PDB file of C-alpha atoms in Angstrom:
ATOM      1  CA  ALA X   1      -9.848 -15.159  -5.370  1.00 75.00           C
ATOM      2  CA  GLN X   2      -9.925 -12.119  -4.607  1.00 81.00           C
ATOM      3  CA  SER X   3      -8.921  -8.532  -6.085  1.00 89.00           C
ATOM      4  CA  VAL X   4      -9.477  -4.536  -6.800  1.00 94.00           C
ATOM      5  CA  THR X   5      -9.319  -2.655 -10.421  1.00 95.00           C
ATOM      6  CA  GLN X   6      -9.626   0.815 -10.461  1.00 96.00           C
ATOM      7  CA  PRO X   7      -9.962   1.141 -14.208  1.00 96.00           C
ATOM      8  CA  ASP X   8      -8.043   4.847 -14.649  1.00 95.00           C
ATOM      9  CA  ILE X   9      -4.692   5.127 -14.639  1.00 94.00           C
ATOM     10  CA  HIS X  10      -4.560   8.148 -14.955  1.00 96.00           C
ATOM     11  CA  ILE X  11      -6.902  11.354 -14.642  1.00 97.00           C
ATOM     12  CA  THR X  12      -5.867  15.257 -14.925  1.00 97.00           C
ATOM     13  CA  VAL X  13      -8.469  17.481 -13.306  1.00 97.00           C
ATOM     14  CA  SER X  14      -8.057  21.212 -13.243  1.00 97.00           C
ATOM     15  CA  GLU X  15      -7.605  22.737  -8.986  1.00 97.00           C
ATOM     16  CA  GLY X  16     -11.063  23.472  -7.951  1.00 97.00           C
ATOM     17  CA  ALA X  17     -12.636  21.124 -10.042  1.00 98.00           C
ATOM     18  CA  SER X  18     -14.552  17.860  -8.661  1.00 97.00           C
ATOM     19  CA  LEU X  19     -13.069  14.202  -8.045  1.00 97.00           C
ATOM     20  CA  GLU X  20     -13.977  11.204  -8.363  1.00 98.00           C
ATOM     21  CA  LEU X  21     -11.073   8.294  -8.633  1.00 98.00           C
ATOM     22  CA  ARG X  22     -13.151   4.654  -9.018  1.00 98.00           C
ATOM     23  CA  CYS X  23     -12.336   1.602  -8.016  1.00 98.00           C
ATOM     24  CA  ASN X  24     -14.493  -1.879  -8.846  1.00 97.00           C
ATOM     25  CA  TYR X  25     -13.271  -4.961  -6.290  1.00 94.00           C
ATOM     26  CA  SER X  26     -13.705  -9.085  -6.106  1.00 90.00           C
ATOM     27  CA  TYR X  27     -14.725 -10.476  -2.758  1.00 82.00           C
ATOM     28  CA  GLY X  28     -17.496 -12.852  -1.353  1.00 73.00           C
ATOM     29  CA  ALA X  29     -18.337 -11.146   1.871  1.00 77.00           C
ATOM     30  CA  THR X  30     -18.633  -7.701   3.460  1.00 76.00           C
ATOM     31  CA  PRO X  31     -15.333  -6.520   2.371  1.00 86.00           C
ATOM     32  CA  TYR X  32     -12.977  -3.799   4.622  1.00 89.00           C
ATOM     33  CA  LEU X  33     -12.329  -1.101   2.026  1.00 92.00           C
ATOM     34  CA  PHE X  34      -9.122   1.376   2.074  1.00 94.00           C
ATOM     35  CA  TRP X  35      -8.409   4.581  -0.066  1.00 96.00           C
ATOM     36  CA  TYR X  36      -3.682   4.658   0.156  1.00 96.00           C
ATOM     37  CA  VAL X  37      -2.452   8.515  -1.247  1.00 96.00           C
ATOM     38  CA  GLN X  38       1.353   8.603  -2.280  1.00 94.00           C
ATOM     39  CA  SER X  39       3.072  11.386  -2.354  1.00 91.00           C
ATOM     40  CA  PRO X  40       6.053  11.575  -4.927  1.00 85.00           C
ATOM     41  CA  GLY X  41       9.195   9.680  -3.833  1.00 81.00           C
ATOM     42  CA  GLN X  42       6.428   9.157   0.323  1.00 83.00           C
ATOM     43  CA  GLY X  43       5.378   6.025   1.135  1.00 86.00           C
ATOM     44  CA  LEU X  44       1.556   5.556   1.915  1.00 91.00           C
ATOM     45  CA  GLN X  45      -0.872   6.802   3.902  1.00 92.00           C
ATOM     46  CA  LEU X  46      -4.127   6.085   4.523  1.00 92.00           C
ATOM     47  CA  LEU X  47      -7.220   8.362   3.552  1.00 96.00           C
ATOM     48  CA  LEU X  48     -10.092   6.113   4.918  1.00 95.00           C
ATOM     49  CA  LYS X  49     -11.324   2.952   4.991  1.00 92.00           C
ATOM     50  CA  TYR X  50     -14.686   1.357   5.808  1.00 92.00           C
ATOM     51  CA  PHE X  51     -15.552  -1.939   7.852  1.00 86.00           C
ATOM     52  CA  SER X  52     -19.385  -1.497   7.394  1.00 82.00           C
ATOM     53  CA  GLY X  53     -21.873   0.595   8.947  1.00 83.00           C
ATOM     54  CA  ASP X  54     -22.524   4.171   7.408  1.00 86.00           C
ATOM     55  CA  THR X  55     -21.534   3.435   3.590  1.00 90.00           C
ATOM     56  CA  LEU X  56     -20.615   7.331   2.734  1.00 96.00           C
ATOM     57  CA  VAL X  57     -17.030   7.250   4.580  1.00 95.00           C
ATOM     58  CA  GLN X  58     -14.632  10.714   5.807  1.00 96.00           C
ATOM     59  CA  GLY X  59     -11.070  11.314   4.926  1.00 96.00           C
ATOM     60  CA  ILE X  60      -9.025  13.033   6.195  1.00 95.00           C
ATOM     61  CA  LYS X  61      -7.892  16.050   3.886  1.00 95.00           C
ATOM     62  CA  GLY X  62     -11.040  16.528   2.470  1.00 96.00           C
ATOM     63  CA  PHE X  63     -11.860  12.811   1.157  1.00 98.00           C
ATOM     64  CA  GLU X  64     -14.553  10.932   1.217  1.00 98.00           C
ATOM     65  CA  ALA X  65     -15.524   7.598  -0.344  1.00 98.00           C
ATOM     66  CA  GLU X  66     -19.210   5.829  -1.019  1.00 96.00           C
ATOM     67  CA  PHE X  67     -19.190   1.641  -0.856  1.00 95.00           C
ATOM     68  CA  LYS X  68     -21.915   0.347  -3.422  1.00 94.00           C
ATOM     69  CA  ARG X  69     -22.387  -3.102  -2.403  1.00 91.00           C
ATOM     70  CA  SER X  70     -24.313  -3.635  -6.035  1.00 91.00           C
ATOM     71  CA  GLN X  71     -22.586  -2.293  -7.881  1.00 93.00           C
ATOM     72  CA  SER X  72     -18.760  -4.275  -5.786  1.00 93.00           C
ATOM     73  CA  SER X  73     -17.407  -0.007  -6.243  1.00 96.00           C
ATOM     74  CA  PHE X  74     -16.214   2.318  -3.619  1.00 97.00           C
ATOM     75  CA  ASN X  75     -15.113   6.521  -5.232  1.00 98.00           C
ATOM     76  CA  LEU X  76     -13.176   8.241  -3.881  1.00 98.00           C
ATOM     77  CA  ARG X  77     -14.636  12.197  -4.170  1.00 98.00           C
ATOM     78  CA  LYS X  78     -13.135  15.429  -3.670  1.00 98.00           C
ATOM     79  CA  PRO X  79     -15.794  18.462  -3.641  1.00 97.00           C
ATOM     80  CA  SER X  80     -12.758  20.504  -5.054  1.00 97.00           C
ATOM     81  CA  VAL X  81      -9.271  19.264  -5.553  1.00 98.00           C
ATOM     82  CA  HIS X  82      -6.203  21.308  -4.656  1.00 96.00           C
ATOM     83  CA  TRP X  83      -2.548  21.527  -6.466  1.00 96.00           C
ATOM     84  CA  SER X  84      -1.996  19.617  -3.467  1.00 95.00           C
ATOM     85  CA  ASP X  85      -3.721  16.835  -3.956  1.00 96.00           C
ATOM     86  CA  ALA X  86      -1.281  15.887  -6.944  1.00 97.00           C
ATOM     87  CA  ALA X  87      -0.378  11.961  -5.830  1.00 97.00           C
ATOM     88  CA  GLU X  88      -1.359   8.797  -6.791  1.00 95.00           C
ATOM     89  CA  TYR X  89      -4.411   6.632  -5.048  1.00 97.00           C
ATOM     90  CA  PHE X  90      -4.952   3.076  -4.537  1.00 96.00           C
ATOM     91  CA  CYS X  91      -7.511   1.463  -3.372  1.00 96.00           C
ATOM     92  CA  ALA X  92      -7.171  -2.015  -1.482  1.00 93.00           C
ATOM     93  CA  VAL X  93      -9.399  -4.953   0.337  1.00 91.00           C
ATOM     94  CA  ALA X  94      -8.533  -6.849   3.095  1.00 85.00           C
ATOM     95  CA  SER X  95      -8.741 -10.409   2.720  1.00 76.00           C
ATOM     96  CA  ASN X  96      -9.627 -13.096   3.966  1.00 68.00           C
ATOM     97  CA  THR X  97      -6.848 -14.544   4.697  1.00 67.00           C
ATOM     98  CA  GLY X  98      -5.571 -11.521   6.215  1.00 67.00           C
ATOM     99  CA  LYS X  99      -3.740  -9.309   3.704  1.00 79.00           C
ATOM    100  CA  LEU X 100      -4.040  -6.207   1.411  1.00 86.00           C
ATOM    101  CA  ILE X 101      -4.351  -6.230  -1.566  1.00 89.00           C
ATOM    102  CA  PHE X 102      -4.712  -2.932  -4.128  1.00 92.00           C
ATOM    103  CA  GLY X 103      -5.494  -1.785  -6.981  1.00 94.00           C
ATOM    104  CA  GLN X 104      -3.045  -0.625  -9.913  1.00 94.00           C
ATOM    105  CA  GLY X 105      -3.032   2.914  -8.869  1.00 95.00           C
ATOM    106  CA  THR X 106      -4.492   5.896 -10.234  1.00 96.00           C
ATOM    107  CA  THR X 107      -1.900   8.930 -10.855  1.00 96.00           C
ATOM    108  CA  LEU X 108      -3.698  12.434 -10.857  1.00 97.00           C
ATOM    109  CA  GLN X 109      -2.715  15.747 -11.685  1.00 97.00           C
ATOM    110  CA  VAL X 110      -3.588  18.779 -10.624  1.00 97.00           C
ATOM    111  CA  LYS X 111      -3.742  21.279 -13.498  1.00 96.00           C
ATOM    112  CA  PRO X 112      -3.186  25.151 -12.712  1.00 91.00           C
TER     113      PRO X 112
ATOM    114  CA  ASN N   1       8.068   8.027  17.330  1.00 70.00           C
ATOM    115  CA  ALA N   2       9.696   7.718  13.924  1.00 77.00           C
ATOM    116  CA  GLY N   3       6.914   5.427  12.813  1.00 91.00           C
ATOM    117  CA  VAL N   4       8.040   2.878  10.361  1.00 95.00           C
ATOM    118  CA  THR N   5      12.057   3.373   8.752  1.00 95.00           C
ATOM    119  CA  GLN N   6      13.668   1.881   5.942  1.00 96.00           C
ATOM    120  CA  THR N   7      16.776   1.626   5.340  1.00 96.00           C
ATOM    121  CA  PRO N   8      18.902   2.797   2.321  1.00 96.00           C
ATOM    122  CA  LYS N   9      17.179   4.490   0.232  1.00 94.00           C
ATOM    123  CA  PHE N  10      18.478   3.808  -3.108  1.00 96.00           C
ATOM    124  CA  GLN N  11      20.963   0.832  -4.018  1.00 96.00           C
ATOM    125  CA  VAL N  12      22.422  -0.534  -7.212  1.00 97.00           C
ATOM    126  CA  LEU N  13      23.305  -4.145  -7.480  1.00 97.00           C
ATOM    127  CA  LYS N  14      24.880  -6.428  -9.988  1.00 97.00           C
ATOM    128  CA  THR N  15      22.784  -9.551 -11.300  1.00 98.00           C
ATOM    129  CA  GLY N  16      23.868 -12.041  -8.407  1.00 97.00           C
ATOM    130  CA  GLN N  17      25.275  -9.771  -5.614  1.00 97.00           C
ATOM    131  CA  SER N  18      22.944 -10.043  -1.906  1.00 96.00           C
ATOM    132  CA  MET N  19      21.546  -7.371  -0.005  1.00 96.00           C
ATOM    133  CA  THR N  20      19.399  -6.166   3.420  1.00 98.00           C
ATOM    134  CA  LEU N  21      16.843  -4.335   3.543  1.00 98.00           C
ATOM    135  CA  GLN N  22      16.344  -2.687   6.447  1.00 98.00           C
ATOM    136  CA  CYS N  23      12.490  -2.626   8.452  1.00 98.00           C
ATOM    137  CA  ALA N  24      12.487  -1.035  12.060  1.00 97.00           C
ATOM    138  CA  GLN N  25       9.401   0.048  13.350  1.00 97.00           C
ATOM    139  CA  ASP N  26       9.308   1.756  17.138  1.00 95.00           C
ATOM    140  CA  MET N  27       5.334   1.510  17.495  1.00 93.00           C
ATOM    141  CA  ASN N  28       5.648  -1.923  19.447  1.00 92.00           C
ATOM    142  CA  HIS N  29       3.525  -3.629  16.166  1.00 92.00           C
ATOM    143  CA  GLU N  30       2.491  -6.968  15.581  1.00 90.00           C
ATOM    144  CA  TYR N  31       2.859  -7.300  12.574  1.00 91.00           C
ATOM    145  CA  MET N  32       4.675  -5.875  10.005  1.00 93.00           C
ATOM    146  CA  SER N  33       5.063  -6.978   6.230  1.00 94.00           C
ATOM    147  CA  TRP N  34       6.732  -6.463   3.276  1.00 97.00           C
ATOM    148  CA  TYR N  35       5.917  -4.848  -0.264  1.00 96.00           C
ATOM    149  CA  ARG N  36       6.701  -4.796  -3.899  1.00 96.00           C
ATOM    150  CA  GLN N  37       6.250  -1.971  -6.788  1.00 94.00           C
ATOM    151  CA  ASP N  38       6.563  -1.993  -9.847  1.00 93.00           C
ATOM    152  CA  PRO N  39       4.440   0.605 -12.537  1.00 86.00           C
ATOM    153  CA  GLY N  40       1.194  -0.636 -13.494  1.00 83.00           C
ATOM    154  CA  MET N  41       0.814  -3.477 -10.554  1.00 85.00           C
ATOM    155  CA  GLY N  42       0.121  -1.105  -7.278  1.00 88.00           C
ATOM    156  CA  LEU N  43       1.642  -3.062  -4.687  1.00 92.00           C
ATOM    157  CA  ARG N  44       1.978  -7.435  -4.026  1.00 93.00           C
ATOM    158  CA  LEU N  45       2.829  -8.620  -0.620  1.00 93.00           C
ATOM    159  CA  ILE N  46       5.943 -10.587  -0.604  1.00 96.00           C
ATOM    160  CA  HIS N  47       6.035 -11.715   3.306  1.00 96.00           C
ATOM    161  CA  TYR N  48       4.860 -10.618   6.340  1.00 94.00           C
ATOM    162  CA  SER N  49       5.146 -11.467  10.056  1.00 93.00           C
ATOM    163  CA  VAL N  50       2.459 -11.771  12.286  1.00 90.00           C
ATOM    164  CA  GLY N  51       5.520 -10.751  15.783  1.00 91.00           C
ATOM    165  CA  ALA N  52       8.645 -12.759  16.543  1.00 93.00           C
ATOM    166  CA  GLY N  53       9.811 -15.988  15.442  1.00 94.00           C
ATOM    167  CA  ILE N  54       7.026 -15.967  13.553  1.00 94.00           C
ATOM    168  CA  THR N  55       7.387 -15.479   9.133  1.00 96.00           C
ATOM    169  CA  ASP N  56       4.661 -16.759   6.674  1.00 94.00           C
ATOM    170  CA  GLN N  57       4.765 -15.383   2.244  1.00 94.00           C
ATOM    171  CA  GLY N  58       2.685 -13.405   0.690  1.00 92.00           C
ATOM    172  CA  GLU N  59       1.847 -13.076  -3.007  1.00 90.00           C
ATOM    173  CA  VAL N  60       5.383 -13.149  -4.723  1.00 95.00           C
ATOM    174  CA  PRO N  61       8.093 -14.575  -1.885  1.00 97.00           C
ATOM    175  CA  ASN N  62      10.577 -16.367  -5.312  1.00 96.00           C
ATOM    176  CA  GLY N  63      13.925 -14.551  -4.096  1.00 96.00           C
ATOM    177  CA  TYR N  64      13.542 -12.910  -1.269  1.00 98.00           C
ATOM    178  CA  ASN N  65      13.827 -14.627   2.365  1.00 97.00           C
ATOM    179  CA  VAL N  66      12.852 -12.642   5.663  1.00 98.00           C
ATOM    180  CA  SER N  67      12.767 -12.720   9.617  1.00 96.00           C
ATOM    181  CA  ARG N  68      11.706 -11.852  12.517  1.00 97.00           C
ATOM    182  CA  SER N  69      13.848 -11.949  15.373  1.00 97.00           C
ATOM    183  CA  THR N  70      12.328  -8.597  17.288  1.00 96.00           C
ATOM    184  CA  THR N  71       9.327  -7.067  17.584  1.00 95.00           C
ATOM    185  CA  GLU N  72      11.157  -3.741  16.211  1.00 97.00           C
ATOM    186  CA  ASP N  73      13.009  -5.290  13.456  1.00 97.00           C
ATOM    187  CA  PHE N  74      12.138  -7.040   9.612  1.00 98.00           C
ATOM    188  CA  PRO N  75      14.819  -7.272   7.325  1.00 98.00           C
ATOM    189  CA  LEU N  76      14.080  -8.374   3.823  1.00 98.00           C
ATOM    190  CA  ARG N  77      16.788 -10.309   2.187  1.00 98.00           C
ATOM    191  CA  LEU N  78      18.213 -10.875  -1.262  1.00 97.00           C
ATOM    192  CA  LEU N  79      20.066 -13.471  -1.823  1.00 93.00           C
ATOM    193  CA  SER N  80      20.794 -13.397  -5.491  1.00 97.00           C
ATOM    194  CA  ALA N  81      19.768 -10.273  -7.228  1.00 97.00           C
ATOM    195  CA  ALA N  82      18.305 -10.478 -10.082  1.00 97.00           C
ATOM    196  CA  PRO N  83      16.817  -7.764 -13.037  1.00 97.00           C
ATOM    197  CA  SER N  84      13.293  -8.623 -11.624  1.00 96.00           C
ATOM    198  CA  GLN N  85      13.921  -7.712  -8.726  1.00 97.00           C
ATOM    199  CA  THR N  86      14.273  -4.038 -10.045  1.00 97.00           C
ATOM    200  CA  SER N  87      11.804  -2.294  -7.960  1.00 97.00           C
ATOM    201  CA  VAL N  88      10.254  -0.291  -4.941  1.00 96.00           C
ATOM    202  CA  TYR N  89       9.469  -1.623  -1.688  1.00 97.00           C
ATOM    203  CA  PHE N  90       7.610  -0.542   0.765  1.00 96.00           C
ATOM    204  CA  CYS N  91       7.744  -1.994   4.328  1.00 96.00           C
ATOM    205  CA  ALA N  92       4.732  -1.396   6.669  1.00 94.00           C
ATOM    206  CA  SER N  93       4.115  -2.333  10.088  1.00 92.00           C
ATOM    207  CA  ARG N  94       0.422  -1.710  12.304  1.00 87.00           C
ATOM    208  CA  GLY N  95      -0.447  -2.340  16.131  1.00 78.00           C
ATOM    209  CA  GLY N  96      -2.527  -6.394  15.683  1.00 68.00           C
ATOM    210  CA  THR N  97      -3.253  -8.861  13.036  1.00 63.00           C
ATOM    211  CA  GLY N  98      -6.771  -7.605  12.614  1.00 68.00           C
ATOM    212  CA  PHE N  99      -7.383  -4.477   9.757  1.00 64.00           C
ATOM    213  CA  SER N 100      -9.265  -2.426  12.418  1.00 64.00           C
ATOM    214  CA  HIS N 101      -5.834  -0.845  13.025  1.00 66.00           C
ATOM    215  CA  GLU N 102      -3.684   1.197  10.799  1.00 76.00           C
ATOM    216  CA  GLN N 103      -1.325   0.312   8.280  1.00 84.00           C
ATOM    217  CA  TYR N 104       1.975   2.176   8.416  1.00 89.00           C
ATOM    218  CA  PHE N 105       4.663   2.886   5.817  1.00 92.00           C
ATOM    219  CA  GLY N 106       8.072   3.399   5.726  1.00 93.00           C
ATOM    220  CA  PRO N 107       9.419   5.996   2.672  1.00 92.00           C
ATOM    221  CA  GLY N 108      10.665   2.574   0.474  1.00 94.00           C
ATOM    222  CA  THR N 109      13.412   2.023  -0.428  1.00 96.00           C
ATOM    223  CA  ARG N 110      14.335   1.588  -4.533  1.00 95.00           C
ATOM    224  CA  LEU N 111      16.296  -0.360  -6.288  1.00 97.00           C
ATOM    225  CA  THR N 112      18.457  -1.349  -8.899  1.00 97.00           C
ATOM    226  CA  VAL N 113      19.364  -4.691 -10.246  1.00 97.00           C
ATOM    227  CA  THR N 114      21.725  -4.159 -13.405  1.00 97.00           C
TER     228      THR N 114
END
């Protein structure tokens, strides 16, 4: 069965530091992968998605993610974090039955 | 466009009460879905619909009913609320059944069952 694991429940980084959020998936075929961000009290917003092609995907707000088939990973990165990036981040994979399967989420805290 | 709207934002129910969570979208999207979000569990799919008159179960459908009489609306009904249904509920929609279409989420309904 398809699944998504986000190993880090909570991450704290200093403002201006780089960020990497980990995501591992389990899926037999080429996956459709997504990263969403949820600000406090808000719904989810799509940051970026991977369907095929270039394994480095650019998204909104300066985020990027790299698909690594050999590691079954789709890690999210940002070179320099801003205080406004504090939020919860969800990785998701589209299942072969047409549904989105979400990871448990990673809460990002940004220190001034 | 208002996007995806949900009402109410907050609700407190007593065990055994029933209620309907409303969801509407003004983007003429075919696909709509309901998720619940619980701490440490991400979002889990409750029910979904690929068009008016067509609904199907997701991962955690027990205790919930849905119907889709129009393209715009996709209400979620709790027939007899239980404390285990305390959660944040999100409605989402996208333009087609394929994932090349972006999925848009509503702001959520926070439900507490006492």
